[in-house]
mmCIF file of C-alpha atoms in Angstrom:
data_model
loop_
_atom_site.group_PDB
_atom_site.id
_atom_site.type_symbol
_atom_site.label_atom_id
_atom_site.label_comp_id
_atom_site.label_asym_id
_atom_site.label_seq_id
_atom_site.Cartn_x
_atom_site.Cartn_y
_atom_site.Cartn_z
ATOM 1 C CA MET O 10 -0.131 0.472 0.026
ATOM 2 C CA THR O 11 1.553 3.569 -0.983
ATOM 3 C CA ARG O 12 1.767 6.079 1.304
ATOM 4 C CA ILE O 13 1.117 9.206 1.010
ATOM 5 C CA ALA O 14 1.335 12.113 3.317
ATOM 6 C CA VAL O 15 -0.986 15.507 2.091
ATOM 7 C CA ILE O 16 0.944 19.072 3.727
ATOM 8 C CA GLY O 17 -1.708 21.841 1.626
ATOM 9 C CA LEU O 18 -5.770 20.193 2.254
ATOM 10 C CA GLY O 19 -6.881 23.798 0.539
ATOM 11 C CA GLU O 20 -9.176 22.523 -2.439
ATOM 12 C CA ALA O 21 -7.182 20.170 -4.295
ATOM 13 C CA GLY O 22 -4.646 18.267 -1.396
ATOM 14 C CA SER O 23 -8.242 17.805 0.052
ATOM 15 C CA LEU O 24 -9.576 16.251 -3.942
ATOM 16 C CA TYR O 25 -5.567 14.837 -3.992
ATOM 17 C CA ALA O 26 -5.447 12.938 -0.306
ATOM 18 C CA GLY O 27 -9.262 11.538 -0.338
ATOM 19 C CA GLY O 28 -8.542 9.846 -4.225
ATOM 20 C CA PHE O 29 -6.009 8.560 -3.177
ATOM 21 C CA ARG O 30 -7.701 6.888 0.000
ATOM 22 C CA GLU O 31 -9.756 5.833 -2.694
ATOM 23 C CA ALA O 32 -7.862 4.241 -5.066
ATOM 24 C CA GLY O 33 -6.718 3.182 -2.021
ATOM 25 C CA ALA O 34 -3.752 4.232 -1.482
ATOM 26 C CA ARG O 35 -2.986 4.758 2.676
ATOM 27 C CA VAL O 36 -2.678 9.134 3.303
ATOM 28 C CA ARG O 37 -2.324 11.492 5.971
ATOM 29 C CA GLY O 38 -3.167 15.203 5.650
ATOM 30 C CA TYR O 39 -1.423 18.104 6.920
ATOM 31 C CA ASP O 40 -3.045 21.437 7.468
ATOM 32 C CA LEU O 41 -3.193 24.950 9.733
ATOM 33 C CA ARG O 42 -6.840 24.390 9.736
ATOM 34 C CA PRO O 43 -9.171 21.414 9.751
ATOM 35 C CA ARG O 44 -10.843 19.241 6.327
ATOM 36 C CA LEU O 45 -10.589 15.955 6.263
ATOM 37 C CA ALA O 46 -13.481 14.986 8.537
ATOM 38 C CA ASP O 47 -12.438 11.172 7.984
ATOM 39 C CA GLY O 48 -10.448 11.679 10.616
ATOM 40 C CA GLY O 49 -7.142 11.858 7.999
ATOM 41 C CA GLN O 50 -5.497 14.513 9.420
ATOM 42 C CA VAL O 51 -3.653 15.364 11.912
ATOM 43 C CA ASP O 52 -2.068 17.929 13.675
ATOM 44 C CA ARG O 53 1.690 17.160 13.317
ATOM 45 C CA LEU O 54 3.969 17.949 9.964
ATOM 46 C CA ALA O 55 5.394 14.980 11.548
ATOM 47 C CA ASP O 56 3.036 12.716 12.305
ATOM 48 C CA ALA O 57 1.714 13.180 8.798
ATOM 49 C CA LEU O 58 6.081 12.937 6.739
ATOM 50 C CA GLU O 59 6.107 9.194 8.694
ATOM 51 C CA GLY O 60 6.596 6.608 6.501
ATOM 52 C CA ALA O 61 5.242 8.048 4.265
ATOM 53 C CA ASP O 62 6.237 7.049 0.065
ATOM 54 C CA VAL O 63 5.468 10.634 -1.215
ATOM 55 C CA VAL O 64 5.052 13.883 -0.242
ATOM 56 C CA VAL O 65 2.719 15.503 -1.718
ATOM 57 C CA SER O 66 2.821 19.765 -1.557
ATOM 58 C CA LEU O 67 -0.362 21.613 -1.928
ATOM 59 C CA VAL O 68 0.113 24.712 -0.684
ATOM 60 C CA GLY O 69 0.613 27.334 -3.230
ATOM 61 C CA ALA O 70 3.803 29.243 -4.433
ATOM 62 C CA ALA O 71 4.218 31.717 -1.430
ATOM 63 C CA SER O 72 4.319 29.276 1.281
ATOM 64 C CA SER O 73 6.382 26.343 -0.830
ATOM 65 C CA LEU O 74 9.822 27.249 -0.274
ATOM 66 C CA GLU O 75 9.563 27.738 3.347
ATOM 67 C CA VAL O 76 7.173 24.352 3.564
ATOM 68 C CA ALA O 77 9.512 23.198 2.167
ATOM 69 C CA GLN O 78 12.733 23.355 4.313
ATOM 70 C CA GLU O 79 10.776 22.071 6.497
ATOM 71 C CA ALA O 80 10.039 18.996 5.888
ATOM 72 C CA LEU O 81 12.757 17.709 4.218
ATOM 73 C CA PRO O 82 15.158 17.406 6.889
ATOM 74 C CA LEU O 83 12.163 15.009 8.675
ATOM 75 C CA LEU O 84 12.312 12.973 5.469
ATOM 76 C CA GLU O 85 13.671 9.349 5.423
ATOM 77 C CA PRO O 86 16.150 8.565 2.593
ATOM 78 C CA SER O 87 13.739 6.543 0.193
ATOM 79 C CA THR O 88 10.720 9.192 0.489
ATOM 80 C CA ILE O 89 9.588 11.880 -2.490
ATOM 81 C CA PHE O 90 8.401 14.328 -2.882
ATOM 82 C CA ALA O 91 6.573 16.162 -5.106
ATOM 83 C CA ASP O 92 5.857 20.225 -5.639
ATOM 84 C CA PHE O 93 2.980 20.023 -6.774
ATOM 85 C CA ASN O 94 1.811 23.970 -6.587
ATOM 86 C CA THR O 95 2.017 25.837 -9.625
ATOM 87 C CA SER O 96 5.306 28.618 -8.964
ATOM 88 C CA SER O 97 8.647 29.731 -11.170
ATOM 89 C CA PRO O 98 10.604 27.662 -12.175
ATOM 90 C CA ASP O 99 13.418 29.096 -10.317
ATOM 91 C CA LEU O 100 11.870 28.300 -6.983
ATOM 92 C CA LYS O 101 10.838 24.605 -7.557
ATOM 93 C CA ASP O 102 14.963 24.576 -8.995
ATOM 94 C CA ARG O 103 15.443 26.413 -5.336
ATOM 95 C CA ILE O 104 13.404 23.809 -4.018
ATOM 96 C CA ALA O 105 15.479 20.891 -5.539
ATOM 97 C CA ALA O 106 18.554 22.155 -4.943
ATOM 98 C CA ILE O 107 17.468 21.939 -0.067
ATOM 99 C CA GLY O 108 16.367 18.058 -1.029
ATOM 100 C CA ALA O 109 19.661 17.128 -2.864
ATOM 101 C CA ALA O 110 21.353 18.403 0.738
ATOM 102 C CA HIS O 111 20.183 15.907 1.853
ATOM 103 C CA ASP O 112 19.847 12.987 -0.820
ATOM 104 C CA LEU O 113 16.181 13.245 -1.526
ATOM 105 C CA ASP O 114 14.736 12.891 -4.874
ATOM 106 C CA VAL O 115 12.291 16.146 -4.929
ATOM 107 C CA VAL O 116 9.793 15.772 -8.384
ATOM 108 C CA ASP O 117 8.884 19.044 -9.489
ATOM 109 C CA VAL O 118 5.167 19.071 -10.553
ATOM 110 C CA ALA O 119 2.916 20.802 -13.221
ATOM 111 C CA VAL O 120 -1.451 19.946 -12.680
ATOM 112 C CA LEU O 121 -2.610 20.168 -15.907
ATOM 113 C CA ALA O 122 -5.947 21.258 -15.670
ATOM 114 C CA PRO O 123 -8.611 22.161 -12.727
ATOM 115 C CA VAL O 124 -8.575 19.859 -10.089
ATOM 116 C CA PRO O 125 -12.050 19.989 -9.201
ATOM 117 C CA ARG O 126 -12.424 18.141 -12.822
ATOM 118 C CA GLU O 127 -10.831 15.216 -12.735
ATOM 119 C CA ALA O 128 -9.393 14.816 -8.566
ATOM 120 C CA GLU O 129 -6.471 12.868 -8.804
ATOM 121 C CA ARG O 130 -6.924 11.529 -12.206
ATOM 122 C CA THR O 131 -6.105 15.344 -13.610
ATOM 123 C CA PRO O 132 -3.010 15.088 -15.891
ATOM 124 C CA LEU O 133 0.624 15.558 -14.491
ATOM 125 C CA LEU O 134 3.908 16.837 -15.571
ATOM 126 C CA ALA O 135 6.377 15.596 -14.323
ATOM 127 C CA SER O 136 10.003 16.740 -13.394
ATOM 128 C CA GLY O 137 13.634 16.182 -11.956
ATOM 129 C CA ARG O 138 15.282 14.088 -9.761
ATOM 130 C CA GLY O 139 12.724 10.762 -8.799
ATOM 131 C CA ALA O 140 9.918 11.778 -11.638
ATOM 132 C CA GLU O 141 9.741 7.948 -12.702
ATOM 133 C CA ARG O 142 10.119 6.527 -9.581
ATOM 134 C CA LEU O 143 7.412 9.037 -8.652
ATOM 135 C CA ALA O 144 4.883 8.406 -11.241
ATOM 136 C CA ALA O 145 5.137 4.417 -11.112
ATOM 137 C CA LEU O 146 3.590 5.415 -7.565
ATOM 138 C CA LEU O 147 0.736 7.517 -8.852
ATOM 139 C CA ARG O 148 -0.926 5.686 -11.621
ATOM 140 C CA PRO O 149 -1.513 2.642 -10.234
ATOM 141 C CA LEU O 150 -3.715 4.931 -8.007
ATOM 142 C CA GLY O 151 -5.068 6.954 -11.032
ATOM 143 C CA ALA O 152 -2.815 10.200 -12.346
ATOM 144 C CA PRO O 153 -1.091 10.121 -15.173
ATOM 145 C CA VAL O 154 1.840 11.095 -15.444
ATOM 146 C CA VAL O 155 3.262 11.919 -18.011
ATOM 147 C CA VAL O 156 7.278 12.538 -17.223
ATOM 148 C CA LEU O 157 9.825 15.250 -19.103
ATOM 149 C CA ASP O 158 13.734 13.314 -18.745
ATOM 150 C CA GLN O 159 14.405 16.945 -17.348
ATOM 151 C CA PRO O 160 15.636 18.374 -14.668
ATOM 152 C CA ALA O 161 13.057 20.176 -11.732
ATOM 153 C CA GLY O 162 11.420 23.043 -13.288
ATOM 154 C CA ALA O 163 10.951 21.903 -16.321
ATOM 155 C CA ALA O 164 7.351 20.400 -15.453
ATOM 156 C CA ALA O 165 7.488 24.294 -14.164
ATOM 157 C CA ARG O 166 8.842 26.161 -17.260
ATOM 158 C CA MET O 167 6.366 24.640 -19.879
ATOM 159 C CA LYS O 168 3.712 24.265 -17.812
ATOM 160 C CA LEU O 169 3.794 28.480 -17.016
ATOM 161 C CA LEU O 170 3.803 27.915 -20.965
ATOM 162 C CA ARG O 171 0.502 26.645 -21.702
ATOM 163 C CA SER O 172 -0.783 28.767 -18.557
ATOM 164 C CA VAL O 173 -0.677 31.992 -21.317
ATOM 165 C CA PHE O 174 -3.649 30.067 -23.275
ATOM 166 C CA THR O 175 -5.713 29.544 -20.278
ATOM 167 C CA LYS O 176 -4.970 32.481 -18.604
ATOM 168 C CA GLY O 177 -5.665 34.628 -21.240
ATOM 169 C CA LEU O 178 -8.305 32.925 -22.354
ATOM 170 C CA ALA O 179 -10.419 33.486 -18.865
ATOM 171 C CA THR O 180 -9.753 36.990 -19.214
ATOM 172 C CA LEU O 181 -10.543 37.627 -22.682
ATOM 173 C CA MET O 182 -13.468 35.883 -22.461
ATOM 174 C CA ILE O 183 -14.159 38.130 -19.319
ATOM 175 C CA GLU O 184 -13.232 40.696 -21.756
ATOM 176 C CA THR O 185 -16.004 39.879 -24.344
ATOM 177 C CA LEU O 186 -18.383 39.186 -22.283
ATOM 178 C CA GLY O 187 -18.174 42.937 -20.060
ATOM 179 C CA VAL O 188 -18.056 44.653 -23.712
ATOM 180 C CA ALA O 189 -21.238 42.310 -24.322
ATOM 181 C CA ARG O 190 -23.736 42.134 -21.351
ATOM 182 C CA ALA O 191 -22.663 46.731 -21.930
ATOM 183 C CA VAL O 192 -24.288 46.818 -24.776
ATOM 184 C CA GLY O 193 -26.691 44.330 -24.297
ATOM 185 C CA ALA O 194 -26.174 41.497 -26.528
ATOM 186 C CA GLU O 195 -24.494 39.256 -23.507
ATOM 187 C CA ASP O 196 -26.608 36.240 -23.594
ATOM 188 C CA TRP O 197 -26.038 36.151 -27.889
ATOM 189 C CA VAL O 198 -21.735 36.818 -27.680
ATOM 190 C CA ARG O 199 -22.166 34.038 -24.638
ATOM 191 C CA ASP O 200 -23.696 31.630 -26.590
ATOM 192 C CA GLN O 201 -21.362 32.279 -30.271
ATOM 193 C CA ILE O 202 -18.708 31.380 -27.187
ATOM 194 C CA ALA O 203 -20.078 27.889 -26.570
ATOM 195 C CA SER O 204 -20.683 26.855 -29.874
ATOM 196 C CA GLU O 205 -16.702 27.448 -30.904
ATOM 197 C CA LEU O 206 -16.283 25.643 -27.831
ATOM 198 C CA GLY O 207 -17.689 22.070 -28.380
ATOM 199 C CA ASP O 208 -19.710 20.180 -26.320
ATOM 200 C CA GLN O 209 -19.207 21.162 -23.259
ATOM 201 C CA GLY O 210 -19.543 25.214 -24.646
ATOM 202 C CA PRO O 211 -21.962 26.060 -21.689
ATOM 203 C CA ALA O 212 -19.877 24.336 -18.601
ATOM 204 C CA LEU O 213 -16.726 25.218 -20.169
ATOM 205 C CA LEU O 214 -16.896 29.362 -19.960
ATOM 206 C CA ASP O 215 -18.903 29.266 -17.148
ATOM 207 C CA ARG O 216 -15.816 27.226 -15.545
ATOM 208 C CA PHE O 217 -13.346 29.869 -16.587
ATOM 209 C CA VAL O 218 -14.782 32.708 -16.245
ATOM 210 C CA ALA O 219 -15.931 31.998 -12.324
ATOM 211 C CA GLY O 220 -12.950 29.942 -12.086
ATOM 212 C CA THR O 221 -10.902 33.266 -12.583
ATOM 213 C CA TYR O 222 -12.429 34.635 -10.281
ATOM 214 C CA GLN O 223 -12.951 32.140 -7.598
ATOM 215 C CA HIS O 224 -8.970 32.369 -7.643
ATOM 216 C CA ALA O 225 -7.072 35.624 -8.872
ATOM 217 C CA GLU O 226 -4.649 36.086 -6.299
ATOM 218 C CA ARG O 227 -3.145 32.653 -6.428
ATOM 219 C CA ARG O 228 -3.256 32.898 -10.579
ATOM 220 C CA GLU O 229 -2.486 36.885 -10.154
ATOM 221 C CA HIS O 230 0.526 35.253 -9.134
ATOM 222 C CA GLU O 231 1.661 32.904 -12.071
ATOM 223 C CA VAL O 232 0.472 35.363 -14.438
ATOM 224 C CA ARG O 233 3.193 37.010 -13.170
ATOM 225 C CA ASP O 234 6.009 34.726 -13.498
ATOM 226 C CA VAL O 235 4.804 33.670 -16.666
ATOM 227 C CA LEU O 236 5.227 37.617 -17.594
ATOM 228 C CA ALA O 237 9.042 36.906 -16.401
ATOM 229 C CA ALA O 238 9.270 34.202 -18.562
ATOM 230 C CA LEU O 239 8.012 35.300 -22.101
ATOM 231 C CA GLU O 240 10.607 38.315 -21.210
ATOM 232 C CA ALA O 241 13.685 35.806 -20.564
ATOM 233 C CA THR O 242 12.716 34.806 -23.716
ATOM 234 C CA GLY O 243 12.900 38.194 -26.191
ATOM 235 C CA GLN O 244 9.717 37.468 -27.449
ATOM 236 C CA PRO O 245 7.015 39.395 -27.451
ATOM 237 C CA SER O 246 4.705 39.263 -24.397
ATOM 238 C CA ASP O 247 1.821 41.395 -25.761
ATOM 239 C CA MET O 248 -1.168 39.904 -24.462
ATOM 240 C CA THR O 249 -0.440 38.683 -21.642
ATOM 241 C CA ARG O 250 0.681 42.165 -19.268
ATOM 242 C CA GLY O 251 -3.492 42.642 -21.009
ATOM 243 C CA THR O 252 -4.146 39.141 -18.444
ATOM 244 C CA LEU O 253 -2.090 40.498 -15.606
ATOM 245 C CA ALA O 254 -4.169 44.313 -16.158
ATOM 246 C CA TRP O 255 -6.774 42.037 -15.604
ATOM 247 C CA PHE O 256 -6.329 40.035 -12.519
ATOM 248 C CA GLU O 257 -4.815 43.769 -10.907
ATOM 249 C CA ARG O 258 -7.996 44.686 -11.978
ATOM 250 C CA ILE O 259 -10.126 42.403 -10.663
ATOM 251 C CA LEU O 260 -8.548 41.838 -7.611
ATOM 252 C CA SER O 261 -8.432 45.991 -7.304
ATOM 253 C CA GLU O 262 -12.234 45.466 -7.274
ATOM 254 C CA ARG O 263 -12.566 42.691 -4.547
ATOM 255 C CA PRO O 264 -13.955 44.102 -1.015
ATOM 256 C CA ALA O 265 -11.147 45.487 1.275
#
């Protein structure tokens, strides 16, 4: 039985914890707030990590380095630390370096779709030392893992490239619907957009828009990383600058 510790029991972490448990893994979770109703959460980080084959970090980019610094020295030599957080390639590389200093496998994992859609079956891209071993442990639990034979940071970089499109598309939808609403044509324009998105068009449109507002703070941070990655290549970044402006607007309009 694969033993998994999930650090961070927000929406994504709770779904992964529950999904892996239902698939047959032994799961312990750790978070500052009680979330798992079935008793899977423990009160101390060390208790969650003890005996784990895999540690999944889902605490958000802002906390990922601090959590890695606290968790990695506590791990057994055979444990894999899998950083599922959406963060920059440089940050993933820094966390991998901490793991290397302790002779531990740290895997950079990019989550390639919204976790609420498919939970533990959400597509994953993994790179770094131990990526193949992680894939061998998670695939039997239903997690589709594609491995890049590259160092930690490579998977994060690929996700940032993908986010140029996905985050830009979401804010383009919001902008289009906004101007349509202003001229009294929202229903017609909404139907036009949905028809271009296939059979699941209406639901997909709603998910893009709602998800943008719901996760604006985390995605604004992600888009900043996307913009930095684009600027480093010397390629034009006009659309991504517009995407970032939209996330900044959404956050500025939230009640204090």
